[in-house]
Coordinates of C-alpha atoms in Angstrom, one line a residue:
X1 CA 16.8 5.2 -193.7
X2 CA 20.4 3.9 -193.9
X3 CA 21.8 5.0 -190.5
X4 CA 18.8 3.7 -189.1
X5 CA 18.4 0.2 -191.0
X6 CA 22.4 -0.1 -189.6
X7 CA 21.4 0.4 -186.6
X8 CA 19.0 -2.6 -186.7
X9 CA 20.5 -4.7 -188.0
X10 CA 23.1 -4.3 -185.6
X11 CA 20.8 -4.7 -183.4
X12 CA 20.1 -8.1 -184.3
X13 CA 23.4 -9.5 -184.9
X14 CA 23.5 -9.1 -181.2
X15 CA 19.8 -10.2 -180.0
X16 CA 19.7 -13.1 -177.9
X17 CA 16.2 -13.9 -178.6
X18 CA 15.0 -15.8 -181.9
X19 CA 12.2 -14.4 -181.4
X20 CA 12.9 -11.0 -180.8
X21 CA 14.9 -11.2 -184.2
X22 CA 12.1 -12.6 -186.4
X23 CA 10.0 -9.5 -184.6
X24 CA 11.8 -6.9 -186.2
X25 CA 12.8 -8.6 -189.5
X26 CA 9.5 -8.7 -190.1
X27 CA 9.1 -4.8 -189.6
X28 CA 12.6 -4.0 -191.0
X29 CA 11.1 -2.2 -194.1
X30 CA 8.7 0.0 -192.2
X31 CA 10.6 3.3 -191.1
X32 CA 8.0 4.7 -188.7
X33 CA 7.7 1.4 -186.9
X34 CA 12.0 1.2 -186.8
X35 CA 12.2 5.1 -185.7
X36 CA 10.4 4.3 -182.9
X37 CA 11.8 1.0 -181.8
X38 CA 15.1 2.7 -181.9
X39 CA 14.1 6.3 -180.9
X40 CA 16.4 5.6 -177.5
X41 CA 16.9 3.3 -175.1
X42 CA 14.0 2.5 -172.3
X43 CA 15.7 4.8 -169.0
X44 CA 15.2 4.1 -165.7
X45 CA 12.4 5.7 -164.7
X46 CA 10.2 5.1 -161.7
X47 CA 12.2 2.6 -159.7
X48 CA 13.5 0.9 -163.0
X49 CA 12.4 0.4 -166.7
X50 CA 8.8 0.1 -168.0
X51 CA 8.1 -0.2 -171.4
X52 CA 6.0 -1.7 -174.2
X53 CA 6.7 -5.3 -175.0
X54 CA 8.5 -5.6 -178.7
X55 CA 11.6 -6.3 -180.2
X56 CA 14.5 -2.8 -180.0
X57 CA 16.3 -0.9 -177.2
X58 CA 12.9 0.8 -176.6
X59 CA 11.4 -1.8 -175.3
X60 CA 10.7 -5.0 -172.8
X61 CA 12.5 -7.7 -174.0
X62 CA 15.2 -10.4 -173.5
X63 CA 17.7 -8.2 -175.3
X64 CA 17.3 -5.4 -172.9
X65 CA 16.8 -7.6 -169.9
X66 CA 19.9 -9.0 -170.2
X67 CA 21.4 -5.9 -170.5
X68 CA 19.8 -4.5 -167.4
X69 CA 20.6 -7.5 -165.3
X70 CA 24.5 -7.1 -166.2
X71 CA 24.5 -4.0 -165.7
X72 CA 22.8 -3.9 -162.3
X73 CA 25.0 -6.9 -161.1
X74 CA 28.4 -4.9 -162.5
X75 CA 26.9 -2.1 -160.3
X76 CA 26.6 -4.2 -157.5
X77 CA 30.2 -5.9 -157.8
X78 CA 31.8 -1.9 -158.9
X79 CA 29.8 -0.8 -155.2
X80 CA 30.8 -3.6 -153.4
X81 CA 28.0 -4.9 -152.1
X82 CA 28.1 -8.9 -151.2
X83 CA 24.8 -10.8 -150.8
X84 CA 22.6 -12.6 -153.1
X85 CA 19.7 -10.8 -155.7
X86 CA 16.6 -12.0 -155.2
X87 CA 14.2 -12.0 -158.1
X88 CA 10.5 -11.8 -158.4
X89 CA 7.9 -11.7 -161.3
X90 CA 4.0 -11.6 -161.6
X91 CA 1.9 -13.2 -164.2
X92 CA 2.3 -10.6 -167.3
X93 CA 3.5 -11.9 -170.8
X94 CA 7.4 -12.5 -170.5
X95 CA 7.6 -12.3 -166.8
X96 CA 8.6 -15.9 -166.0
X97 CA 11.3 -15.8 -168.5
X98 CA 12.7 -11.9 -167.7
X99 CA 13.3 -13.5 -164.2
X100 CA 14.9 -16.5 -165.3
X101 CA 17.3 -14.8 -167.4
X102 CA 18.4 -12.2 -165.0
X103 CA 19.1 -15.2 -162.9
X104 CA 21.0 -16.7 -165.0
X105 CA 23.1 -13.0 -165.9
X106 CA 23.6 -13.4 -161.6
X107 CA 25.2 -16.7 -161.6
X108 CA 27.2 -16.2 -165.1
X109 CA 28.6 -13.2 -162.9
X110 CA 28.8 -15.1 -159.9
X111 CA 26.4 -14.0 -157.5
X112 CA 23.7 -16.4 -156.3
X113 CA 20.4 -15.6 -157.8
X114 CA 17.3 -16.5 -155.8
X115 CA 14.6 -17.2 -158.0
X116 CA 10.9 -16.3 -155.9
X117 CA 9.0 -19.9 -156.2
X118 CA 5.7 -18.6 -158.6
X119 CA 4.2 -15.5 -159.3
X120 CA 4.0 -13.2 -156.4
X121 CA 3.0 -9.8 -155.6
X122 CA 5.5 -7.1 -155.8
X123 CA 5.3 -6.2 -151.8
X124 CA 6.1 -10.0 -151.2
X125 CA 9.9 -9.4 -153.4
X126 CA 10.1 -6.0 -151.4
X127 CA 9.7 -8.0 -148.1
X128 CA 12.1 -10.6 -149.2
X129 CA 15.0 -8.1 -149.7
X130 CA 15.3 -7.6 -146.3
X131 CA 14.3 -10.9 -145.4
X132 CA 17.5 -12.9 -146.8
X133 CA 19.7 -10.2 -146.2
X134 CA 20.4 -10.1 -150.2
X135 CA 22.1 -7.3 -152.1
X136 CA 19.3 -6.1 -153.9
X137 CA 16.1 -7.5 -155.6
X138 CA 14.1 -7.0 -158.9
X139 CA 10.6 -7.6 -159.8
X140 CA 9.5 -8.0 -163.1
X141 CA 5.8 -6.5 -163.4
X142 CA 4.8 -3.7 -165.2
X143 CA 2.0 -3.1 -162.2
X144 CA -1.5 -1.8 -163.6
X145 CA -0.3 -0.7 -167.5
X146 CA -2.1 -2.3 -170.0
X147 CA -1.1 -5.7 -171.2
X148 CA 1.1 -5.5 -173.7
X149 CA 3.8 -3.6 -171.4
X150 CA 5.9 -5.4 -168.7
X151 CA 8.9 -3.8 -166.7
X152 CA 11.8 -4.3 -164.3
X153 CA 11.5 -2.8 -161.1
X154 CA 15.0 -2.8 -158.9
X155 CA 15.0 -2.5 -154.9
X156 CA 17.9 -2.1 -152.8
X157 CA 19.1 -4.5 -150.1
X158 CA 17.3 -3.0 -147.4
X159 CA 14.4 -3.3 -149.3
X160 CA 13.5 0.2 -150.7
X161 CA 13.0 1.2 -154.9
X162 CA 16.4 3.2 -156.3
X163 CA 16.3 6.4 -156.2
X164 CA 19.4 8.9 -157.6
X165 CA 22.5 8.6 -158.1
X166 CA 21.9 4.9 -158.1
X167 CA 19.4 4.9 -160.9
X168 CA 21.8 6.8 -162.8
X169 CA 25.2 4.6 -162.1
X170 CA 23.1 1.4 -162.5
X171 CA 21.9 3.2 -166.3
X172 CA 25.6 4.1 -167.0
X173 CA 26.6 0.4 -166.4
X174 CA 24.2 -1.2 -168.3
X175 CA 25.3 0.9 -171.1
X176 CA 28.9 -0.1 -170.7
X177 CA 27.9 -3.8 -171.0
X178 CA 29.0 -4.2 -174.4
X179 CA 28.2 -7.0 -177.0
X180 CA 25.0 -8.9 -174.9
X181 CA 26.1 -12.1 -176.6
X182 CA 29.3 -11.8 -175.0
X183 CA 27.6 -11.5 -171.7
X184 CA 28.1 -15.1 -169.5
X185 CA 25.5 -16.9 -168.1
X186 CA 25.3 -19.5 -165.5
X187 CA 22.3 -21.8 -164.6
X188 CA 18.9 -20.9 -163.6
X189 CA 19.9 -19.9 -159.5
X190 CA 17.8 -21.3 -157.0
X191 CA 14.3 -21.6 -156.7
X192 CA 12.7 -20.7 -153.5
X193 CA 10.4 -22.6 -151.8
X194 CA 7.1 -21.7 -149.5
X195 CA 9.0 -20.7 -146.6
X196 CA 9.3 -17.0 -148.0
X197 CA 5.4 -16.1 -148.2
X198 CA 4.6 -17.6 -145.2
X199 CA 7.4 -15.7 -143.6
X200 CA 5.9 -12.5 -145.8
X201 CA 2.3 -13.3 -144.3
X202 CA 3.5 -14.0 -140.7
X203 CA 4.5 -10.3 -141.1
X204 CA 1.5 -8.9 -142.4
X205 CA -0.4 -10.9 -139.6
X206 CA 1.6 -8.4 -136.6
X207 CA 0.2 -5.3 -138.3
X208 CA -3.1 -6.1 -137.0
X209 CA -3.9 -6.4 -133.6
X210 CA -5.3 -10.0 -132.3
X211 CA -8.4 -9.5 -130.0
X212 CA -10.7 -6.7 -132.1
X213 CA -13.8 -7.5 -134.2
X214 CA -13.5 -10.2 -137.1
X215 CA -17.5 -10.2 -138.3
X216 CA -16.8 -8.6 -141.8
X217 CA -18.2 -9.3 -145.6
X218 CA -15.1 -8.5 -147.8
X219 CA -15.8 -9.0 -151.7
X220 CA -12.2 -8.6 -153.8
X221 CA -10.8 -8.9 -157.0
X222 CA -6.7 -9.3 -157.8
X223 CA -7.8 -7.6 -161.2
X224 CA -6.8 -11.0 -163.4
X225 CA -3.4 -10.6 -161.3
X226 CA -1.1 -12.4 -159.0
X227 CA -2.5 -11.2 -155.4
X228 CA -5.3 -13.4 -154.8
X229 CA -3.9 -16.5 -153.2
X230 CA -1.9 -13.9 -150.3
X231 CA -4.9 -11.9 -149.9
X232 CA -7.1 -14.8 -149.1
X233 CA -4.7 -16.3 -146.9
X234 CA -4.1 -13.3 -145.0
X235 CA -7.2 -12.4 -143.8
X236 CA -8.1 -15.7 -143.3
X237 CA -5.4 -16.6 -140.9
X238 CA -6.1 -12.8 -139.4
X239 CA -9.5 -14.2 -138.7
X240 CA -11.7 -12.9 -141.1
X241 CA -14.5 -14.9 -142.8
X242 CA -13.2 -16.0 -146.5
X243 CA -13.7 -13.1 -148.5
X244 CA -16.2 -13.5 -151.8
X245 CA -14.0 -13.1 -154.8
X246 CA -15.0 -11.9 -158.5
X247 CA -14.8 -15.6 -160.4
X248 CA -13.8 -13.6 -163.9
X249 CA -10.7 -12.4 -162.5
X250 CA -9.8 -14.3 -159.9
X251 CA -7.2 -16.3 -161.8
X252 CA -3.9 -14.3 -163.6
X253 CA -4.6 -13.4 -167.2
X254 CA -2.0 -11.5 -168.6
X255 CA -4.5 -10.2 -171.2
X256 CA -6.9 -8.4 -168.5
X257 CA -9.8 -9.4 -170.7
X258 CA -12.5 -8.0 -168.0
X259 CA -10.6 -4.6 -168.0
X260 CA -10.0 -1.5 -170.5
X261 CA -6.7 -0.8 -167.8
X262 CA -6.0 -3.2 -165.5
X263 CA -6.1 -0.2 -163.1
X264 CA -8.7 -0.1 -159.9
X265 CA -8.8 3.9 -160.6
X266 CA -9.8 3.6 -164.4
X267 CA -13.5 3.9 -164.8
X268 CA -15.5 0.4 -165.0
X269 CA -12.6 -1.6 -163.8
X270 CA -14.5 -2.5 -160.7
X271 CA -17.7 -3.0 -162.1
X272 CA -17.5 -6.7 -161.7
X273 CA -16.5 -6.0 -157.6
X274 CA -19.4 -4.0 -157.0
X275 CA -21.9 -5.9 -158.8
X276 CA -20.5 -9.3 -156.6
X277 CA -20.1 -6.8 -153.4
X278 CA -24.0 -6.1 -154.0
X279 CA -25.1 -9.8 -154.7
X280 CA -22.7 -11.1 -151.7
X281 CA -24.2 -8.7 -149.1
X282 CA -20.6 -7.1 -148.2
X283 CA -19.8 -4.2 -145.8
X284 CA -16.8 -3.5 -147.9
X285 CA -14.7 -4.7 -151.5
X286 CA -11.4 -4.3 -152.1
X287 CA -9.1 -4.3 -155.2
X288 CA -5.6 -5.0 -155.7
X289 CA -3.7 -4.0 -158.7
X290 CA -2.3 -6.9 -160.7
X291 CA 0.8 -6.9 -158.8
X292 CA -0.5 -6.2 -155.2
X293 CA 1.0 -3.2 -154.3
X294 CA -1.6 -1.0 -154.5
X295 CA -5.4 -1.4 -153.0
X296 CA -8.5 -0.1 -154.0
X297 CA -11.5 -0.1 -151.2
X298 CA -15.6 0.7 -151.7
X299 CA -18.2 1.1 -148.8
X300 CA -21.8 0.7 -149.1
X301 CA -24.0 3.8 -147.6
X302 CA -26.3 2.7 -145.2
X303 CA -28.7 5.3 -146.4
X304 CA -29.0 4.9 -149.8
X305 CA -28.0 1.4 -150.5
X306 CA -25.1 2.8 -152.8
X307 CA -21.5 2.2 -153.1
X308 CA -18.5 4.2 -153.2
X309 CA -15.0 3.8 -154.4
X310 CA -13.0 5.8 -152.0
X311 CA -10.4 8.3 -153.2
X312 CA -6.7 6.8 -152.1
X313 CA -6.6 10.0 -150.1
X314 CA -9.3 9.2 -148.3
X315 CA -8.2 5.7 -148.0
X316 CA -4.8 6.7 -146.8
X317 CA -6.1 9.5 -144.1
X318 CA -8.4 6.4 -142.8
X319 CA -6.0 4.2 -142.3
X320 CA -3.1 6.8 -141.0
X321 CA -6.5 7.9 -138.8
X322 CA -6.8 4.2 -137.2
X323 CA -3.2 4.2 -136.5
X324 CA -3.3 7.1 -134.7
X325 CA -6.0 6.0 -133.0
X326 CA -4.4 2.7 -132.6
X327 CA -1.8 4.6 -130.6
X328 CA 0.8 4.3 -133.3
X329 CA 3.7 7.1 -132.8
X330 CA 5.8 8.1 -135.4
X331 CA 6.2 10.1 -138.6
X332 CA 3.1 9.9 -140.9
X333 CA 4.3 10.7 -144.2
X334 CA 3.3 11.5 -147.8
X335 CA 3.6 13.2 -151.1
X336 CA 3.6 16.9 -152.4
X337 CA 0.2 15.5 -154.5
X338 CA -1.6 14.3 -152.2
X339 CA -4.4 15.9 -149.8
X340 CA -3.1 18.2 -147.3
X341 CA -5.1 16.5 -144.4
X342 CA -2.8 14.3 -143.1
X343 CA -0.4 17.1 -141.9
X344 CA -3.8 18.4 -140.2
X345 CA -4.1 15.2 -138.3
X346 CA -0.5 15.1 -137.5
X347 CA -0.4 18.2 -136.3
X348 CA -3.3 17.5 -134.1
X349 CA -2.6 14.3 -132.5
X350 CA 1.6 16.1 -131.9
X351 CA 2.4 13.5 -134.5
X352 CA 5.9 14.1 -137.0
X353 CA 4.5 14.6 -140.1
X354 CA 6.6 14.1 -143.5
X355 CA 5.6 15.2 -147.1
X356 CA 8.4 13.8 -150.1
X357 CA 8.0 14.0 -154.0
X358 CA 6.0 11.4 -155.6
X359 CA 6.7 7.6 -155.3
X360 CA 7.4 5.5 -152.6
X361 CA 10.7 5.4 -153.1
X362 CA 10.6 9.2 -151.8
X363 CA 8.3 8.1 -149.5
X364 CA 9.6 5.3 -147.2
X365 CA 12.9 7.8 -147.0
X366 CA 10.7 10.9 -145.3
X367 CA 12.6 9.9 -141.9
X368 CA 13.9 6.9 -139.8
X369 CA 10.8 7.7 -137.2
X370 CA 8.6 6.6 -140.3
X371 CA 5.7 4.4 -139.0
X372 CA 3.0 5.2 -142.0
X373 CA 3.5 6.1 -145.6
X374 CA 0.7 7.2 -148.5
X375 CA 0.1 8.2 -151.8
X376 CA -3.0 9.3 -153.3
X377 CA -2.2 6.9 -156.3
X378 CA -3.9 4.1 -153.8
X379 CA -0.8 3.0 -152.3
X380 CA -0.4 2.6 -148.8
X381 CA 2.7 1.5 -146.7
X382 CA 1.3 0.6 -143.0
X383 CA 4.5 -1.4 -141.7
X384 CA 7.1 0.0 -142.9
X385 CA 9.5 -2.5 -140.7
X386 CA 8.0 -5.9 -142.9
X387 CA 7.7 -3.9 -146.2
X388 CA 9.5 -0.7 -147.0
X389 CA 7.7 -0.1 -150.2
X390 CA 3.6 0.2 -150.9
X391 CA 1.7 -3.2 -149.9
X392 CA -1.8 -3.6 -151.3
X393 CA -2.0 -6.9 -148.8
X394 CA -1.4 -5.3 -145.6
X395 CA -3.0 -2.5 -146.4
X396 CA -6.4 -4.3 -147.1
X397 CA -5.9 -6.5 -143.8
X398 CA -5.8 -2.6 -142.1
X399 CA -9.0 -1.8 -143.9
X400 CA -10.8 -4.5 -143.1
X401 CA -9.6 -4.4 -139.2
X402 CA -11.0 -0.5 -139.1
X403 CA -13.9 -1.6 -140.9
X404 CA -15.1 -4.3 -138.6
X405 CA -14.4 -2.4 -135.8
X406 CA -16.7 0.7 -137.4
X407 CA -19.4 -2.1 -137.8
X408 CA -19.4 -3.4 -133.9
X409 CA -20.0 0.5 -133.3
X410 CA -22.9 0.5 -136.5
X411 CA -20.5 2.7 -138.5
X412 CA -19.3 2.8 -141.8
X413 CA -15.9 4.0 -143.3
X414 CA -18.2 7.0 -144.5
X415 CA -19.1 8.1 -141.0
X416 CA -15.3 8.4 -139.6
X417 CA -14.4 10.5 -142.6
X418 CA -17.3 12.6 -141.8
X419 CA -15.3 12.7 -138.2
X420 CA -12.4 13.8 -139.8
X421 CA -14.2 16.4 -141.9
X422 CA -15.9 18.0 -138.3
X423 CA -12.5 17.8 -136.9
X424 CA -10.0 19.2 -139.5
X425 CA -12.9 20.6 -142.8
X426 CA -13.8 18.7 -145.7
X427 CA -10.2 18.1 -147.9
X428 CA -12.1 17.0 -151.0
X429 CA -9.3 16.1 -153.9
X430 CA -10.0 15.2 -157.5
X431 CA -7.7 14.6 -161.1
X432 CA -7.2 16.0 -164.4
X433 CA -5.6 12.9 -166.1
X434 CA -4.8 13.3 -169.8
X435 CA -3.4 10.5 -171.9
X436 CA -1.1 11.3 -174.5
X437 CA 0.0 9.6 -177.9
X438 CA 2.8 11.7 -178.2
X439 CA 4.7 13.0 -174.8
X440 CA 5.6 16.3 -176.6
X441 CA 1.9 17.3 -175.9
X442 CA 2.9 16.8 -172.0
X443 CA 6.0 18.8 -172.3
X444 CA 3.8 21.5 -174.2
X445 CA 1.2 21.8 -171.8
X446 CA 3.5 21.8 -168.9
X447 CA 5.6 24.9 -170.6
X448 CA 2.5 26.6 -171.2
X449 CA 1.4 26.6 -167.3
X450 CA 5.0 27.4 -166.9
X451 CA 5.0 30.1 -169.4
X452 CA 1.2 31.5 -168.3
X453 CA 0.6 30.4 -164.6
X454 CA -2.9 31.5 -163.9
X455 CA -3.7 34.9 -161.8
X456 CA -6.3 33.4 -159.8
X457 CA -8.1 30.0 -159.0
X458 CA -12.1 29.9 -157.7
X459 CA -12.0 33.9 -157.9
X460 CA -9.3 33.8 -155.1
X461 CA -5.8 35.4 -156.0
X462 CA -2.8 33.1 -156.5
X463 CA -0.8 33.7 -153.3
X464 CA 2.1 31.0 -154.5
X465 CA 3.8 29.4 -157.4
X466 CA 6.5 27.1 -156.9
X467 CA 8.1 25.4 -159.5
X468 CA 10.1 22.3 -158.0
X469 CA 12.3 22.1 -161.5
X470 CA 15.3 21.0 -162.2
X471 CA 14.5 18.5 -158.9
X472 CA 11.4 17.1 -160.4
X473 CA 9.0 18.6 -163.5
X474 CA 6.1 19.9 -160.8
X475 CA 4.6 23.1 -160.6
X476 CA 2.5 24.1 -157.7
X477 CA -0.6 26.3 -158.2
X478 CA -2.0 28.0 -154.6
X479 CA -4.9 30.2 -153.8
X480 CA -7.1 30.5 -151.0
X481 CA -8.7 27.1 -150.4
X482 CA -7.8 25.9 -153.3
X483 CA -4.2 23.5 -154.8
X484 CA -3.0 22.4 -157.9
X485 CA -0.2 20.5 -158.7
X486 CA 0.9 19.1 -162.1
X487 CA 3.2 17.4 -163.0
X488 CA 3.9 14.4 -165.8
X489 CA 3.0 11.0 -164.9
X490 CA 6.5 8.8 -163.7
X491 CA 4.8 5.4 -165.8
X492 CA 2.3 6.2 -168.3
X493 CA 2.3 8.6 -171.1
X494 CA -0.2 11.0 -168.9
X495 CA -0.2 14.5 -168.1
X496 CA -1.7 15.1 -164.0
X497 CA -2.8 17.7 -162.1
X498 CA -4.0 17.2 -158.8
X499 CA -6.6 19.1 -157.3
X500 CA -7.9 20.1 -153.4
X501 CA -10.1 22.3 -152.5
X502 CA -10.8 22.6 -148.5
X503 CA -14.1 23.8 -147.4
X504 CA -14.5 24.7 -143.4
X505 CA -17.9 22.5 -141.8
X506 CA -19.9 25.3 -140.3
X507 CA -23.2 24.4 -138.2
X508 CA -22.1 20.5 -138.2
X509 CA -23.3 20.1 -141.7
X510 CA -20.9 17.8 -143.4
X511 CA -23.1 17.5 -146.7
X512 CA -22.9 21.0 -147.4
X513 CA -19.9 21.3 -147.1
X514 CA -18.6 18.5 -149.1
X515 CA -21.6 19.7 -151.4
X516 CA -19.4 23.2 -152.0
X517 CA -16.2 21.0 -151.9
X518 CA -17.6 19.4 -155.3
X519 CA -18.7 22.3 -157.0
X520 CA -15.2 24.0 -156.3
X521 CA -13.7 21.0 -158.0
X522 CA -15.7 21.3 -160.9
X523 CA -14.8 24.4 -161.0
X524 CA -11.0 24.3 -160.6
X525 CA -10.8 21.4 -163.0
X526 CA -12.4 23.8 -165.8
X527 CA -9.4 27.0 -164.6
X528 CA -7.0 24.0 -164.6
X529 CA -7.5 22.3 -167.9
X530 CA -7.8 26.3 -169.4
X531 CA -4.2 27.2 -167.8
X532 CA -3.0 24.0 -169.2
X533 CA -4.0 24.8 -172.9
X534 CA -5.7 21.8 -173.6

């Protein structure tokens, strides 16, 4: 207990925070609580730090916000790279004043902070990289976790998330930082005005085109976060009639009170969408995230009355679909987890086609031809020349342009993927998601698949294993018509495996094939969660 009560309290002679100190004097006495708040230091993970929101070096606070911010702006200086950093930050607890105070670590180092002018959603800090030509950005947002975590998401200057060796050197220099109350700070930067979301939406307005069908009823929800007032604008000034929007969270709460996980792919989170999509009359509904970079999208069966969420694969082969349609060429990219359709399409429209590791920041790197980008995880990157990242705005304004066009024909976003399924078979994809209370389980279930791959998946022989370690902790599973990957989830303490199954349309009967699609899942998800040992 000694070496450990040390290390707290040496911890607090050197928190900036009042608060943050009064946090953990209060817990001072309670080992278990201390063991964890000092079992390491948060690491840059996916694009940059995410974390729970307490007092300690493992976790989101001031303390370890300042550190990151000198340390990212002593990268910066040690690189050589002039310009200002531009900082953004949604509506979670301790957003505002994470911004403010890497800010202020900016000017204290003397390099101009621009401060975004309220909270905004993380595609519009992406796009205003680029767009004042600054040296790098960071958004504070901890996306679609749950409430009481927050993180610090870092962007290059032309716009893109880290990736290696720059995560690494900006880790090593916040570590060199030293004493944080030793650390100068200057004033509060500058405050942007208006000017840089209008320029964001101008942007998003070009990836539509201007004389195609506007008669669409959209209902959405920003999820009690920050993306409502862009969205409504945008498809507004695109055209579109003022979409119906869910009243209980239309306005940020940083307590998601409506929600179990502020996350459009957790069950029940768009309950409230569906029920106002339904009373509203919509042809679609849409969801953002709380920060706006990813989007969620339902249609409603003309046959049965019924909606349905759409998988993001089947979003993003839609949208990469209307592109190509659209006469878009370029490279169409996506991840190693996601369905294996879109190289189909690519193939068959002579189309480049690029598949990365997970993440965007993978993503928006899969070539410099790169016209369209995708992740299953509902994230979606259809202009990759106004935001190099995911955009949950521009990738609803897509939606609803393919949509409205389906409607002036009488079709639904349910009758092109049957298209698609005619063309190119049925890719039906699905996801074992276990979340974990300990992340040793997830390194024990991924050494046991490791250790035991299985033989053979839907009584078809496994023809390939490939195990993409030390590059990244994925293993791939193949066998006939069947795929699994799984790997660890990059921001929550979840174990994934992600599932396809491709079933051939014989006769022109989509139904049954997508009816055998759903029993192979069923079926694969059982072998899966067996090979896994859970």
């Amino acid at each position: 207990m000694s070496d450990l009560r040390a290390e707290a309290e040496a911890w607090l002679a050197d928190d900036p925070d009042p608060a943050g100190r009064d946090e953990l004097r209060a817990v001072l006495d309670d080992h278990q609580e201390l063991q964890d708040r000092f079992a390491g230091p948060l690491t840059f993970g996916t694009a940059g730090l995410r974390g729970p929101l307490r007092a300690g070096p493992n976790g989101m606070n001031l303390a370890v916000v300042r550190g990151a911010a000198a340390g990212l702006v002593r990268w910066l200086r040690d690189s050589g790279v002039e310009g200002p950093l531009v900082v953004g930050y949604d509506a979670r607890h301790g957003s505002k004043a994470f911004a403010e105070e890497t800010a202020r670590v900016a000017q204290g180092a003397g390099r101009r902070a621009l401060l975004l002018p309220r909270p905004l959603p993380t595609p519009v800090l992406a796009f205003a990289v680029r767009h004042l030509k600054a040296a790098a950005g960071v958004m504070v947002t901890a996306s679609h976790n749950p409430p009481q975590d927050n993180g610090y998401k870092v962007y290059l200057g032309d716009g893109s998330q880290i990736v290696p060796p720059a995560d690494r050197e900006i880790e090593r220099a916040i570590r060199a930082v030293g004493p944080l109350l030793d650390v100068p700070l200057g004033d509060a930067g500058t405050t942007l005005g208006e000017d840089v979301v209008d320029a964001y939406v101008d942007g998003a307005l070009r990836t539509v085109e201007p004389e195609v069908p506007r008669d669409l009823v959209v209902a959405y929800t920003p999820m009690h976060g920050v993306g409502k007032d862009v969205f409504v604008r945008t498809i507004t000034e695109a055209g579109y009639p003022e979409p119906a929007v869910v009243a209980e969270q239309a306005e940020p709460d940083p307590d998601f009170p409506t929600v179990a996980f502020p996350n459009p792919e957790e069950p029940g989170a768009t309950d409230l969408l569906i029920a106002l999509a339904t009373a509203a009359g919509a042809d679609i509904a849409i969801a953002n995230d709380p920060d706006a970079d990813r989007c969620a999208v339902a249609y409603r069966n003309d046959a049965s009355g019924a909606w349905r969420l759409l998988r993001g694969d089947e979003v993003g082969v839609l949208l990469a679909d209307h592109l190509m349609r659209r006469g878009v060429k370029g490279r169409y990219a996506t991840t190693i987890v996601s369905s294996s359709l879109l190289s189909r399409m690519c193939e068959a429209h002579g189309m480049p086609y690029g598949e990365t590791l997970t993440g965007f920041k993978w993503i928006v790197r899969a070539g410099d031809d790169l016209v369209y980008g995708y992740e299953e995880a509902l994230g979606y990157c259809v202009a990759p020349g106004h935001v190099r990242d995911k955009d949950g705005i521009t990738a609803a304004l897509l939606v609803c342009e393919l949509a409205a066009g389906l409607k002036s024909e009488f079709k639904s976003l349910g009758d092109r993927l049957d298209e698609l399924a005619l063309q190119h078979g049925v890719h039906a994809t699905d996801q074992l998601s276990v979340r974990v209370d300990d992340l040793a389980d997830i390194a024990a279930a991924m050494a046991t698949i490791r250790r035991r791959p299985p033989v053979a998946l839907l009584d078809e022989p496994v023809h390939a294993v490939e195990d993409l370690l030390p590059d990244a902790d994925v293993l791939i599973v193949r066998a006939g018509p069947a795929r699994v990957v799984v790997r660890p989830s990059g921001t929550e303490p979840k174990l994934k495996a992600y599932l396809e199954v491709v079933e051939q349309v014989t006769d022109g009967d989509v139904a049954a094939a997508r009816e055998r699609a759903r029993a192979g899942l069923a079926a694969l998800r059982t072998e899966t969660a067996t090979a896994l040992g859970l």
